[in-house]
Coordinates of C-alpha atoms (C1' of nucleotides) in Angstrom, one line a residue:
Chain A
M1 CA 64.9 -20.2 -25.1
T2 CA 65.8 -16.8 -26.7
D3 CA 68.9 -14.6 -26.1
T4 CA 67.1 -11.3 -27.7
K5 CA 63.6 -10.1 -26.9
P6 CA 61.5 -11.3 -29.0
K7 CA 60.8 -9.5 -32.3
D8 CA 57.1 -9.0 -33.0
N9 CA 55.5 -10.9 -36.1
F10 CA 52.6 -11.6 -37.6
V11 CA 52.6 -14.9 -36.0
R12 CA 52.6 -13.6 -32.7
E13 CA 49.9 -11.1 -33.9
I14 CA 47.7 -13.9 -34.4
I15 CA 48.1 -15.9 -31.2
D16 CA 47.8 -12.7 -29.5
G17 CA 44.4 -12.2 -31.0
D18 CA 43.7 -15.6 -30.3
L19 CA 44.9 -15.5 -26.7
A20 CA 42.5 -12.1 -26.4
V21 CA 39.3 -13.8 -27.5
G22 CA 40.0 -16.9 -25.0
K23 CA 40.9 -19.4 -27.5
N24 CA 42.4 -22.6 -26.3
Q25 CA 41.7 -21.8 -22.4
G26 CA 44.8 -19.3 -22.8
R27 CA 47.0 -22.4 -23.9
V28 CA 50.0 -21.8 -26.5
H29 CA 50.8 -25.2 -27.8
T30 CA 53.4 -25.6 -31.0
R31 CA 55.5 -28.6 -32.6
F32 CA 58.6 -29.0 -34.8
P33 CA 57.4 -31.9 -37.2
P34 CA 60.8 -33.3 -38.9
E35 CA 60.5 -35.9 -41.4
P36 CA 63.4 -38.2 -40.6
N37 CA 64.7 -38.4 -44.0
G38 CA 67.6 -36.3 -43.8
Y39 CA 69.5 -34.0 -41.4
L40 CA 68.6 -30.6 -40.4
H41 CA 69.9 -27.7 -41.7
I42 CA 69.6 -24.2 -40.8
G43 CA 66.1 -23.7 -42.6
H44 CA 65.0 -25.7 -39.8
A45 CA 66.8 -24.1 -37.1
K46 CA 64.2 -21.3 -38.1
S47 CA 61.8 -23.0 -37.3
I48 CA 62.9 -24.7 -34.6
C49 CA 64.0 -21.0 -32.8
L50 CA 60.5 -20.0 -33.9
N51 CA 58.5 -23.1 -32.8
F52 CA 60.1 -23.3 -29.3
G53 CA 60.8 -19.8 -28.9
L54 CA 57.0 -18.8 -29.0
A55 CA 56.3 -21.7 -26.7
A56 CA 58.6 -20.2 -24.2
D57 CA 57.6 -16.9 -24.6
Y58 CA 54.1 -17.8 -24.0
K59 CA 55.1 -20.3 -21.3
G60 CA 53.7 -22.9 -23.2
K61 CA 54.8 -26.1 -24.4
C62 CA 56.4 -27.3 -27.6
N63 CA 56.5 -30.9 -28.4
L64 CA 59.1 -32.9 -30.7
R65 CA 57.3 -34.8 -33.5
F66 CA 58.7 -37.0 -36.1
D67 CA 56.2 -37.1 -39.2
D68 CA 57.4 -40.7 -40.3
T69 CA 54.6 -41.4 -42.6
N70 CA 56.6 -42.7 -45.6
P71 CA 58.9 -45.6 -44.3
E72 CA 60.7 -45.7 -47.7
T73 CA 63.0 -42.8 -47.1
E74 CA 63.0 -42.4 -43.3
E75 CA 65.8 -43.7 -40.9
P76 CA 66.9 -44.3 -37.3
D77 CA 70.1 -42.2 -37.7
Y78 CA 68.0 -39.1 -39.1
V79 CA 65.8 -39.6 -35.6
R80 CA 69.1 -39.5 -33.9
S81 CA 70.8 -36.7 -35.5
I82 CA 67.6 -34.6 -35.5
K83 CA 67.4 -35.0 -31.6
E84 CA 70.8 -34.1 -31.2
D85 CA 71.0 -31.0 -33.5
V86 CA 67.7 -29.5 -31.7
R87 CA 69.4 -30.6 -28.1
W88 CA 72.5 -28.5 -29.1
L89 CA 70.6 -25.8 -30.6
G90 CA 69.5 -25.2 -27.1
F91 CA 65.9 -26.7 -26.8
D92 CA 64.2 -29.0 -24.7
W93 CA 61.1 -31.2 -25.7
E94 CA 61.4 -32.6 -22.0
D95 CA 58.6 -35.9 -22.3
R96 CA 56.8 -35.1 -25.6
E97 CA 59.0 -36.5 -27.9
F98 CA 56.2 -38.2 -30.3
Y99 CA 55.9 -39.8 -33.5
A100 CA 53.4 -39.8 -36.3
S101 CA 53.9 -43.7 -36.4
D102 CA 52.8 -44.0 -32.6
Y103 CA 49.6 -42.6 -33.7
F104 CA 48.8 -45.0 -36.9
G105 CA 46.0 -46.7 -34.8
R106 CA 44.3 -43.8 -33.9
L107 CA 44.4 -42.6 -37.4
Y108 CA 43.1 -45.4 -38.6
D109 CA 40.4 -45.3 -36.7
Y110 CA 39.7 -41.7 -37.5
A111 CA 39.6 -42.7 -41.2
V112 CA 37.2 -45.4 -40.6
D113 CA 34.9 -42.6 -38.7
L114 CA 35.5 -40.6 -41.8
I115 CA 34.0 -43.5 -44.1
R116 CA 31.0 -43.9 -41.9
K117 CA 30.0 -40.6 -42.1
G118 CA 30.3 -41.1 -45.8
D119 CA 33.3 -38.9 -46.1
A120 CA 35.6 -40.8 -47.4
Y121 CA 35.8 -44.1 -50.2
V122 CA 38.2 -47.0 -51.0
C123 CA 39.3 -45.8 -54.8
D124 CA 40.5 -48.3 -57.0
L125 CA 42.7 -46.1 -59.7
T126 CA 45.7 -46.5 -60.1
A127 CA 48.1 -43.5 -59.4
E128 CA 48.4 -42.5 -63.0
Q129 CA 44.7 -42.3 -63.3
V130 CA 44.2 -41.0 -60.2
T131 CA 46.5 -37.9 -61.8
E132 CA 44.4 -38.4 -64.8
Y133 CA 41.1 -38.0 -62.8
R134 CA 42.3 -35.0 -61.0
G135 CA 42.1 -32.8 -63.7
T136 CA 43.8 -29.7 -64.6
L137 CA 44.5 -26.0 -62.9
T138 CA 41.7 -24.7 -65.0
G139 CA 39.7 -27.6 -65.5
P140 CA 37.7 -29.9 -63.2
G141 CA 38.6 -33.4 -62.3
K142 CA 36.3 -36.8 -62.9
E143 CA 34.6 -38.6 -60.2
S144 CA 36.4 -41.8 -59.4
P145 CA 34.1 -44.7 -60.3
G146 CA 34.8 -46.3 -56.5
R147 CA 33.1 -43.0 -54.6
G148 CA 29.5 -44.0 -55.2
R149 CA 30.5 -47.3 -52.9
G150 CA 28.2 -47.5 -49.6
V151 CA 29.7 -47.4 -46.6
E152 CA 29.7 -50.9 -45.6
E153 CA 31.5 -51.8 -48.6
N154 CA 33.9 -49.3 -47.6
L155 CA 34.6 -50.6 -44.4
D156 CA 35.1 -54.0 -45.7
L157 CA 37.3 -52.7 -48.2
F158 CA 39.6 -50.5 -45.9
A159 CA 39.6 -53.4 -43.7
R160 CA 41.2 -55.6 -46.1
M161 CA 43.4 -53.2 -47.5
R162 CA 44.9 -52.7 -43.9
A163 CA 44.6 -56.8 -44.0
G164 CA 47.2 -57.0 -46.5
E165 CA 44.5 -58.5 -49.4
F166 CA 45.7 -56.1 -52.3
P167 CA 49.0 -55.6 -54.0
D168 CA 50.7 -52.4 -53.4
G169 CA 49.2 -49.4 -55.2
A170 CA 46.1 -51.7 -56.1
K171 CA 43.5 -49.0 -53.5
T172 CA 43.5 -46.2 -52.1
L173 CA 41.3 -44.4 -49.2
R174 CA 40.2 -41.1 -50.5
A175 CA 38.2 -38.5 -48.8
R176 CA 35.1 -37.6 -50.8
I177 CA 35.4 -33.8 -51.0
D178 CA 34.6 -32.3 -54.6
M179 CA 36.6 -33.2 -57.7
A180 CA 35.5 -29.4 -59.0
D181 CA 37.3 -27.5 -56.4
P182 CA 39.7 -24.8 -58.0
N183 CA 42.1 -26.3 -55.2
L184 CA 43.4 -29.6 -56.4
L185 CA 44.1 -30.6 -53.2
M186 CA 40.5 -30.7 -52.4
R187 CA 39.8 -32.7 -55.2
D188 CA 39.5 -36.2 -53.0
P189 CA 43.0 -36.3 -51.5
V190 CA 44.4 -39.7 -50.9
L191 CA 44.4 -40.3 -47.1
Y192 CA 46.3 -43.8 -47.2
R193 CA 48.1 -45.9 -49.5
V194 CA 49.1 -49.6 -49.9
R195 CA 52.8 -50.1 -49.5
R196 CA 54.3 -53.1 -48.3
A197 CA 57.8 -51.2 -47.0
H198 CA 59.3 -52.2 -43.5
H199 CA 59.1 -49.1 -41.2
Y200 CA 61.6 -48.2 -39.0
R201 CA 59.7 -47.9 -36.1
T202 CA 56.2 -50.0 -36.6
G203 CA 57.9 -52.7 -38.3
D204 CA 55.5 -54.6 -40.8
A205 CA 52.6 -53.7 -38.5
W206 CA 51.5 -52.1 -41.5
C207 CA 51.0 -52.2 -45.2
I208 CA 48.8 -48.9 -45.7
Y209 CA 50.4 -45.6 -44.6
P210 CA 48.4 -42.5 -44.2
T211 CA 49.7 -39.6 -46.2
Y212 CA 51.0 -36.5 -45.0
D213 CA 47.7 -34.7 -45.1
W214 CA 45.9 -37.0 -43.2
A215 CA 48.5 -37.8 -40.3
H216 CA 49.8 -33.9 -39.8
G217 CA 46.4 -32.0 -38.7
Q218 CA 44.9 -35.4 -36.5
S219 CA 48.6 -35.4 -34.9
D220 CA 48.5 -32.1 -34.3
S221 CA 45.3 -32.5 -32.7
I222 CA 45.7 -35.3 -30.9
E223 CA 48.8 -33.6 -29.3
G224 CA 46.6 -30.4 -28.4
V225 CA 48.6 -28.4 -30.2
T226 CA 47.2 -24.7 -30.7
H227 CA 49.2 -23.3 -33.2
S228 CA 50.8 -25.3 -36.2
I229 CA 53.4 -23.5 -37.4
C230 CA 54.6 -24.5 -41.0
T231 CA 55.6 -23.1 -43.9
L232 CA 54.0 -21.2 -47.3
E233 CA 53.8 -24.5 -49.4
F234 CA 51.4 -25.7 -47.0
E235 CA 48.9 -22.7 -47.5
V236 CA 46.9 -24.5 -50.3
H237 CA 46.5 -27.3 -47.6
R238 CA 44.9 -25.6 -44.9
P239 CA 41.7 -25.7 -46.2
L240 CA 41.8 -29.4 -45.9
Y241 CA 44.0 -29.3 -43.2
D242 CA 40.7 -27.5 -41.4
W243 CA 37.8 -30.2 -43.7
F244 CA 39.5 -33.5 -41.8
L245 CA 39.4 -31.7 -38.3
V246 CA 35.8 -30.3 -38.5
R247 CA 34.5 -33.4 -40.1
L248 CA 35.9 -35.6 -37.3
G249 CA 34.8 -33.3 -34.7
I250 CA 37.7 -32.9 -33.0
H251 CA 40.3 -30.2 -31.3
R252 CA 41.6 -28.1 -34.6
P253 CA 44.7 -26.3 -34.3
R254 CA 45.5 -23.1 -36.4
Q255 CA 47.5 -23.5 -39.2
I256 CA 49.7 -20.8 -39.5
E257 CA 52.5 -20.2 -42.7
F258 CA 55.7 -18.5 -42.9
A259 CA 58.3 -18.0 -45.6
R260 CA 60.8 -20.7 -45.2
L261 CA 64.3 -19.5 -45.1
S262 CA 67.0 -19.2 -48.0
L263 CA 70.3 -18.3 -47.3
S264 CA 72.6 -16.8 -50.1
H265 CA 75.4 -19.1 -51.5
T266 CA 73.6 -22.4 -50.6
V267 CA 70.8 -24.7 -51.3
L268 CA 68.5 -25.6 -48.3
S269 CA 66.3 -28.4 -49.7
K270 CA 66.7 -31.7 -48.3
R271 CA 66.8 -33.4 -52.1
K272 CA 69.7 -31.1 -52.9
L273 CA 71.3 -31.5 -49.8
L274 CA 71.1 -35.4 -50.3
T275 CA 72.4 -35.3 -53.7
L276 CA 75.2 -33.7 -52.6
V277 CA 76.4 -36.4 -49.9
K278 CA 75.0 -39.9 -52.1
E279 CA 77.2 -38.5 -55.1
G280 CA 79.8 -37.1 -53.1
F281 CA 80.1 -33.6 -53.7
V282 CA 80.9 -33.1 -50.0
D283 CA 82.1 -35.6 -47.6
G284 CA 78.6 -36.3 -45.7
W285 CA 76.0 -34.3 -44.0
D286 CA 78.8 -32.8 -41.1
D287 CA 81.0 -31.4 -44.4
P288 CA 81.9 -28.1 -42.6
R289 CA 80.5 -26.6 -46.3
M290 CA 77.3 -27.9 -45.7
P291 CA 74.4 -25.7 -44.5
T292 CA 73.4 -28.3 -42.3
I293 CA 73.3 -27.4 -38.2
S294 CA 75.5 -30.5 -38.1
A295 CA 78.0 -28.7 -40.4
F296 CA 77.6 -25.4 -38.9
R297 CA 78.1 -27.3 -35.4
R298 CA 81.8 -28.8 -36.8
R299 CA 83.0 -26.0 -38.5
G300 CA 82.6 -24.0 -34.9
Y301 CA 79.6 -21.8 -35.1
T302 CA 78.0 -21.8 -31.9
P303 CA 74.2 -22.6 -31.0
A304 CA 74.0 -18.9 -29.7
S305 CA 75.2 -17.5 -32.9
I306 CA 72.7 -19.7 -35.2
R307 CA 69.7 -18.5 -32.6
R308 CA 70.6 -15.2 -32.8
F309 CA 70.7 -15.4 -36.3
C310 CA 66.9 -17.0 -36.6
D311 CA 65.5 -14.0 -34.3
E312 CA 67.3 -11.7 -36.6
I313 CA 66.1 -12.6 -39.8
G314 CA 62.5 -12.0 -38.3
V315 CA 59.5 -13.9 -39.9
A316 CA 56.9 -12.9 -42.3
K317 CA 55.5 -14.4 -45.6
A318 CA 57.3 -12.8 -48.6
N319 CA 60.3 -15.4 -50.1
S320 CA 64.0 -14.2 -49.4
I321 CA 67.6 -14.9 -49.5
V322 CA 69.2 -13.6 -46.5
D323 CA 72.6 -13.0 -47.3
E324 CA 75.1 -14.9 -45.2
A325 CA 76.8 -12.2 -44.0
L326 CA 74.2 -11.7 -41.1
L327 CA 75.0 -15.3 -40.0
E328 CA 78.8 -14.4 -39.9
H329 CA 78.6 -11.1 -37.9
G330 CA 76.7 -12.1 -35.0
L331 CA 79.1 -15.3 -34.8
R332 CA 81.9 -13.1 -35.1
E333 CA 80.5 -10.8 -32.3
E334 CA 80.5 -13.8 -30.2
L335 CA 83.5 -14.8 -31.0
N336 CA 85.5 -12.0 -30.7
K337 CA 84.7 -11.9 -26.9
T338 CA 85.4 -15.5 -26.1
A339 CA 87.9 -17.0 -28.6
P340 CA 91.3 -16.8 -27.0
R341 CA 93.8 -15.9 -29.7
A342 CA 96.7 -17.7 -30.9
M343 CA 99.1 -17.3 -33.7
A344 CA 98.9 -19.8 -36.6
V345 CA 101.2 -18.7 -40.1
L346 CA 99.2 -20.3 -42.7
R347 CA 101.6 -19.8 -45.8
P348 CA 104.9 -19.8 -44.1
L349 CA 107.4 -17.1 -45.3
K350 CA 111.1 -17.5 -44.0
V351 CA 112.7 -14.3 -41.7
V352 CA 116.1 -14.5 -40.4
L353 CA 116.6 -11.7 -37.9
T354 CA 120.3 -11.1 -38.5
N355 CA 121.0 -9.0 -35.9
Y356 CA 119.1 -11.5 -33.1
P357 CA 122.0 -14.1 -31.5
E358 CA 122.4 -17.2 -33.1
G359 CA 121.2 -19.8 -31.0
S360 CA 119.0 -18.2 -28.4
A361 CA 115.3 -18.0 -28.0
E362 CA 113.2 -15.9 -25.7
E363 CA 110.1 -16.3 -24.2
L364 CA 107.3 -13.6 -24.8
D365 CA 103.9 -11.9 -23.4
C366 CA 101.0 -12.3 -25.3
V367 CA 97.4 -11.6 -24.5
N368 CA 94.8 -14.2 -24.7
N369 CA 92.1 -12.3 -25.3
P370 CA 92.3 -8.1 -25.6
E371 CA 88.8 -7.9 -25.5
D372 CA 88.9 -10.0 -22.2
P373 CA 91.8 -9.2 -19.6
G374 CA 90.9 -11.6 -17.6
R375 CA 91.9 -14.3 -19.7
G376 CA 95.4 -13.4 -18.8
T377 CA 98.6 -14.1 -20.9
R378 CA 100.5 -16.6 -22.0
K379 CA 104.4 -17.1 -23.1
V380 CA 105.4 -17.7 -26.7
P381 CA 109.0 -18.5 -28.0
F382 CA 110.9 -16.2 -30.3
S383 CA 114.4 -16.6 -31.7
R384 CA 116.3 -15.8 -34.8
V385 CA 114.5 -17.5 -37.3
L386 CA 110.6 -16.7 -37.9
Y387 CA 107.4 -17.1 -40.1
I388 CA 105.5 -14.9 -41.6
E389 CA 102.5 -14.8 -43.3
R390 CA 103.5 -15.0 -47.3
D391 CA 100.7 -12.4 -47.9
D392 CA 102.2 -10.3 -45.3
F393 CA 105.3 -9.5 -47.6
M394 CA 105.8 -7.6 -50.9
E395 CA 108.9 -7.2 -52.7
D396 CA 107.2 -4.2 -54.8
P397 CA 104.4 -2.8 -52.7
P398 CA 101.1 -1.1 -54.1
K399 CA 100.5 2.5 -52.1
K400 CA 98.4 1.2 -49.8
F401 CA 100.0 -1.7 -48.6
F402 CA 101.8 -1.1 -45.4
R403 CA 103.4 -4.3 -44.3
L404 CA 106.6 -6.0 -44.7
S405 CA 108.4 -4.9 -47.8
P406 CA 112.3 -3.9 -48.6
G407 CA 113.3 -0.7 -46.5
K408 CA 110.2 -1.0 -44.2
E409 CA 109.8 -1.5 -40.4
V410 CA 107.0 -3.5 -39.1
R411 CA 105.8 -4.4 -35.3
L412 CA 106.0 -8.2 -34.8
R413 CA 102.9 -8.7 -32.4
Y414 CA 104.0 -8.5 -28.7
A415 CA 107.3 -8.8 -30.1
Y416 CA 109.5 -6.5 -31.8
F417 CA 109.9 -3.9 -34.6
M418 CA 112.0 -5.1 -36.9
T419 CA 113.2 -3.9 -40.6
C420 CA 113.4 -5.4 -43.8
T421 CA 116.8 -5.3 -45.1
G422 CA 116.9 -7.6 -48.1
V423 CA 115.7 -11.0 -49.8
V424 CA 116.8 -14.2 -51.0
K425 CA 115.3 -16.1 -54.4
D426 CA 115.5 -19.0 -55.5
P427 CA 117.9 -18.6 -58.5
A428 CA 116.0 -20.9 -60.7
T429 CA 111.9 -19.6 -60.4
G430 CA 112.7 -15.8 -58.5
E431 CA 110.5 -17.2 -55.4
I432 CA 111.4 -14.9 -52.6
V433 CA 112.7 -18.0 -50.2
E434 CA 113.7 -16.2 -47.3
V435 CA 113.5 -12.3 -46.1
H436 CA 116.5 -10.8 -44.0
C437 CA 115.7 -8.1 -41.3
T438 CA 116.9 -6.6 -38.6
Y439 CA 115.1 -6.4 -35.0
D440 CA 115.1 -3.5 -32.6
P441 CA 116.0 -4.7 -29.1
A442 CA 114.6 -1.8 -27.6
T443 CA 111.2 -2.7 -28.4
R444 CA 110.5 -5.8 -26.6
G445 CA 106.8 -6.3 -26.1
G446 CA 106.1 -4.1 -29.1
D447 CA 106.6 -0.5 -28.1
A448 CA 109.0 2.1 -28.9
P449 CA 110.8 3.9 -26.2
D450 CA 110.7 7.1 -28.9
G451 CA 107.1 6.4 -29.4
R452 CA 107.4 5.2 -32.9
S453 CA 104.6 2.9 -34.1
P454 CA 104.9 1.0 -37.6
K455 CA 101.7 1.1 -39.8
A456 CA 101.5 -2.8 -39.5
T457 CA 101.4 -5.4 -37.1
L458 CA 102.1 -9.0 -38.2
H459 CA 101.9 -12.2 -36.8
W460 CA 104.6 -14.7 -36.0
V461 CA 105.9 -17.9 -35.1
S462 CA 109.5 -18.9 -34.4
A463 CA 110.8 -21.5 -36.7
G464 CA 112.3 -23.7 -34.0
H465 CA 109.5 -23.9 -31.9
A466 CA 106.2 -24.0 -34.2
I467 CA 104.2 -27.0 -34.7
P468 CA 103.0 -28.3 -38.2
A469 CA 99.9 -28.5 -38.5
E470 CA 96.7 -28.8 -41.2
V471 CA 94.6 -26.3 -41.9
R472 CA 91.2 -26.1 -43.9
L473 CA 90.1 -23.1 -45.4
Y474 CA 86.4 -22.9 -46.6
D475 CA 84.5 -20.4 -49.2
T476 CA 81.2 -20.6 -50.1
L477 CA 79.4 -24.0 -51.4
F478 CA 78.2 -22.3 -54.4
T479 CA 79.4 -19.3 -56.4
K480 CA 76.2 -17.9 -56.9
R481 CA 74.4 -15.9 -54.4
D482 CA 71.1 -18.1 -55.7
P483 CA 72.5 -21.4 -56.6
N484 CA 68.7 -22.0 -58.0
E485 CA 68.8 -19.4 -60.6
L486 CA 70.1 -20.9 -63.8
E487 CA 71.0 -20.3 -67.1
E488 CA 69.5 -22.1 -70.1
G489 CA 69.8 -26.0 -69.5
A490 CA 71.9 -25.6 -67.0
D491 CA 72.1 -28.0 -64.1
W492 CA 72.0 -26.7 -60.2
K493 CA 75.4 -28.2 -59.4
S494 CA 77.4 -27.0 -61.8
N495 CA 76.9 -23.6 -59.5
L496 CA 79.2 -25.5 -57.0
N497 CA 82.2 -23.8 -56.3
P498 CA 85.1 -25.6 -57.2
K499 CA 87.5 -23.6 -54.3
S500 CA 84.7 -24.4 -51.7
L501 CA 87.7 -26.0 -49.6
E502 CA 91.4 -25.6 -49.8
T503 CA 93.7 -27.7 -47.4
I504 CA 96.7 -26.3 -46.4
A505 CA 98.9 -29.1 -45.0
G506 CA 102.1 -27.1 -44.0
A507 CA 100.9 -24.2 -41.6
R508 CA 103.0 -23.5 -38.6
L509 CA 101.4 -22.5 -35.4
E510 CA 102.3 -22.0 -31.9
P511 CA 103.5 -24.4 -29.6
S512 CA 100.5 -23.4 -27.1
L513 CA 98.0 -24.8 -30.1
A514 CA 99.5 -28.7 -29.8
A515 CA 97.3 -29.0 -26.6
A516 CA 94.0 -27.4 -28.6
E517 CA 91.3 -29.8 -27.2
P518 CA 89.1 -31.0 -30.3
G519 CA 85.8 -28.8 -30.9
S520 CA 87.6 -25.7 -29.2
R521 CA 87.5 -22.6 -30.6
W522 CA 90.3 -20.1 -31.6
Q523 CA 91.0 -16.6 -33.2
F524 CA 94.3 -16.8 -35.0
E525 CA 95.3 -13.3 -35.4
R526 CA 94.6 -11.3 -38.3
L527 CA 93.3 -14.3 -39.6
G528 CA 89.9 -15.4 -38.5
Y529 CA 88.1 -17.9 -35.9
F530 CA 89.4 -21.9 -36.4
C531 CA 87.8 -24.8 -34.5
A532 CA 90.2 -27.3 -34.0
D533 CA 88.3 -30.5 -35.8
I534 CA 86.7 -33.2 -33.9
G535 CA 87.0 -35.8 -36.7
L536 CA 90.7 -35.1 -37.8
S537 CA 92.7 -34.0 -35.0
R538 CA 95.2 -36.7 -33.6
P539 CA 96.2 -36.1 -30.1
G540 CA 99.2 -33.5 -30.2
A541 CA 98.3 -33.0 -33.9
P542 CA 95.2 -31.1 -34.2
V543 CA 93.9 -30.4 -37.5
F544 CA 92.0 -26.8 -37.8
L545 CA 89.2 -25.5 -39.8
R546 CA 88.2 -21.8 -40.4
T547 CA 85.0 -21.2 -39.1
V548 CA 85.0 -17.5 -40.4
T549 CA 87.5 -15.1 -41.5
L550 CA 87.9 -11.9 -39.5
R551 CA 86.6 -9.0 -41.2
D552 CA 89.5 -7.9 -44.0
T553 CA 89.8 -4.3 -44.9
W554 CA 92.7 -5.0 -47.0
A555 CA 91.4 -7.9 -49.1
R556 CA 88.4 -5.3 -49.6
I557 CA 90.7 -2.7 -51.1
Q558 CA 92.5 -5.3 -53.2
K559 CA 89.0 -6.7 -54.3
S560 CA 87.7 -3.0 -55.3
G561 CA 91.3 -2.6 -57.2
R562 CA 91.9 0.6 -54.9
E563 CA 95.3 -0.6 -53.5
N564 CA 96.9 2.4 -55.5
E565 CA 94.8 5.4 -54.5
Chain B
rU1 C1' 44.9 -19.8 -67.6
rG2 C1' 41.9 -21.9 -61.6
rG3 C1' 43.1 -21.4 -56.9
rG4 C1' 46.2 -19.7 -53.0
rG5 C1' 50.3 -16.5 -51.6
rC6 C1' 54.0 -12.4 -51.9
rG7 C1' 55.9 -7.3 -53.3
rU8 C1' 59.2 -1.0 -48.4
rC9 C1' 67.1 0.8 -49.1
rG10 C1' 72.4 -3.9 -52.5
rC11 C1' 69.9 -8.2 -48.3
rC12 C1' 66.6 -8.8 -44.2
rA13 C1' 62.7 -5.8 -42.0
rA14 C1' 59.5 -2.7 -38.9
rG15 C1' 55.0 0.1 -40.1
rC16 C1' 47.8 -1.6 -39.3
rG17 C1' 45.3 6.4 -42.4
rG18 C1' 48.8 10.8 -39.4
rU19 C1' 53.6 12.4 -42.5
rA20 C1' 59.4 5.6 -44.0
rA21 C1' 62.2 1.8 -37.2
rG22 C1' 66.3 -1.5 -37.0
rG23 C1' 70.0 -5.0 -38.6
rC24 C1' 73.4 -6.7 -42.3
rA25 C1' 76.1 -4.6 -46.3
rG26 C1' 78.9 -0.3 -48.3
rC27 C1' 81.1 4.4 -47.7
rG28 C1' 83.6 8.6 -44.7
rG29 C1' 86.3 9.5 -40.1
rA30 C1' 88.1 8.7 -34.8
rC31 C1' 91.1 5.1 -32.4
rU32 C1' 94.3 1.1 -32.4
rU33 C1' 100.7 -3.5 -30.3
rU34 C1' 94.9 -8.0 -34.8
rG35 C1' 94.6 -3.5 -41.8
rG36 C1' 90.5 -6.9 -35.8
rA37 C1' 87.4 -4.7 -32.1
rU38 C1' 85.4 0.3 -30.5
rC39 C1' 83.5 4.6 -31.5
rC40 C1' 81.0 8.5 -34.5
rG41 C1' 78.9 9.9 -38.5
rC42 C1' 76.2 9.1 -44.3
rU43 C1' 72.9 6.2 -47.2
rA44 C1' 64.5 5.3 -49.3
rU45 C1' 60.8 13.1 -49.9
rU46 C1' 59.9 7.6 -50.8
rC47 C1' 56.8 2.3 -50.1
rG48 C1' 55.8 -3.0 -57.6
rG49 C1' 53.2 0.7 -61.4
rG50 C1' 48.7 3.9 -62.8
rG51 C1' 44.0 6.0 -61.0
rG52 C1' 40.6 7.0 -56.7
rU53 C1' 38.9 8.0 -51.7
rU54 C1' 40.6 11.3 -47.7
rC55 C1' 42.7 17.5 -44.7
rG56 C1' 46.5 13.8 -45.2
rA57 C1' 47.9 6.8 -47.9
rA58 C1' 53.6 2.4 -47.9
rU59 C1' 48.8 1.4 -44.5
rC60 C1' 41.3 2.0 -47.3
rC61 C1' 39.2 1.3 -53.3
rU62 C1' 40.6 -0.4 -57.7
rC63 C1' 42.8 -1.5 -62.3
rC64 C1' 47.9 -3.3 -64.2
rC65 C1' 52.5 -5.3 -63.5
rG66 C1' 56.1 -9.0 -61.5
rC67 C1' 57.6 -13.2 -58.2
rC68 C1' 56.6 -17.7 -55.3
rC69 C1' 53.2 -22.1 -54.3
rC70 C1' 49.5 -26.1 -56.2
rA71 C1' 47.9 -31.1 -61.3
rG72 C1' 53.7 -37.3 -56.0
rC73 C1' 49.4 -43.0 -53.4
rC74 C1' 56.5 -36.9 -50.7
rA75 C1' 56.5 -34.2 -46.5

RNA sequence: UGGGGCGUCGCCAAGCGGUAAGGCAGCGGACUUUGGAUCCGCUAUUCGGGGGUUCGAAUCCUCCCGCCCCAGCCA
């Protein structure tokens, strides 16, 4: 499933090359292999879009395979969430839902085969000793005492490992490769460890578990995968990946590595995301500030906008940090066309139309989506007392501020022109509590018969008709573009943005929003796109989350200090 | 330091010996009942740096510099 014509990239070049020389009988078969030890994030989305996208473009298949070889950290809830997220993104693995744990038996047999070929042995070293014997980056390692064991003894020992005769960590099965190989991964890597842990799928059937290196390539092979696409850190594993498959003499997929995604102002490491969740820095994996797929979904992002983003960022081998502005841009472009408009005042400032008849009200026609006339119009109540956005009024405005201020005329969207005649202040604090205006009855609907047109159009809500609501605004989770870039001795968590969440309790919405369905997306005119939250909304009392702001030229002017130029 | 990778505009990224695509961001301007949207225009004589090969190089060779990954019985 793709939304745009696939961009060319080096992975496609490799596949095209393989196809050109007739490899794999012309098949293209990929897989997305998550470990169910956390929720999927936007970086996984890149991999999902790549793998499923490639399969679709080449008329091939893409499997969903859970790489569940470490029972200590894996849970069914993670499996559940991963499936939900992949599906939500719009991809279908059909009947190809696989688990590395389903291959434990075959993996064991492959190991026996390797032992028979003299390519693996049972090692008695402790974990610390294995590390010590591995040697250093510059110096060779030492051979394990068990390295010289004969095939029969190894077979016997390995069978007894499986049978549970040895305590956890007491023995490992290792490949016999080369303790002096400059690539540390080739220095007799561990294939199996003894670990009496309950596996969420195989239960207590096994007390030995295969390592990633032993399980991954063989799993790919078993599934007939042709191109095993993974991230750059696995590049040094490729010689090992190939070595096993060649020794075993079985189908050998081609491993291709690409640069994982980094997004600005957030972290994309499962370990760090887990910390944020476990230590309560956020309200769970789907906290709208998180970079997880579930958080983006809850916040109101669309699957298409994420797919589009993944297509746009490209696939290459250079480490990079993509600006979140690119993600937001695609989202806005979609939502601009699809989200119905509504008026909502986040920080209400009372406006009294002194020449509007007291006690009366009327209904005005408002366009639901200017980008899509087919969406029609709705009625919005209007009366003498209104609320406008506090930010839309300034008693003593700078030169470039052309919203409401004393003596100035503005347009109320789809309603009337009004002119500010005065303010009422709290005598104690001096705070402006009310603004007085007169409206021009001749401008009903927002057009003046004489053709004049105010510089600003404000959104508004009728005080007596508006419904109160809670609205949550979000800013980036971290203050730094790269949260991992730390000052001396600093912790990455010190880069968390204390203002990433702002809860506004007293917002006022136009009445129609009371019926907003949980999960529905809206554009609050002049403010941004908002989503009625699925978790917090109550019937008749929705809670809105800001998905993304609208482009805000005024905010940019203020930020750059040019408001008086 | 051994091995494996990577370095093209502020951020991504094409380019594969023939004389620097595109997107985002930014900046102008037009239009506008969202300071939104839309539309038009501008922004790398230069490809981490130095040598070399060539009629011609970001693309080939070479040396140097910088960044990332590998010493889990994690993935």
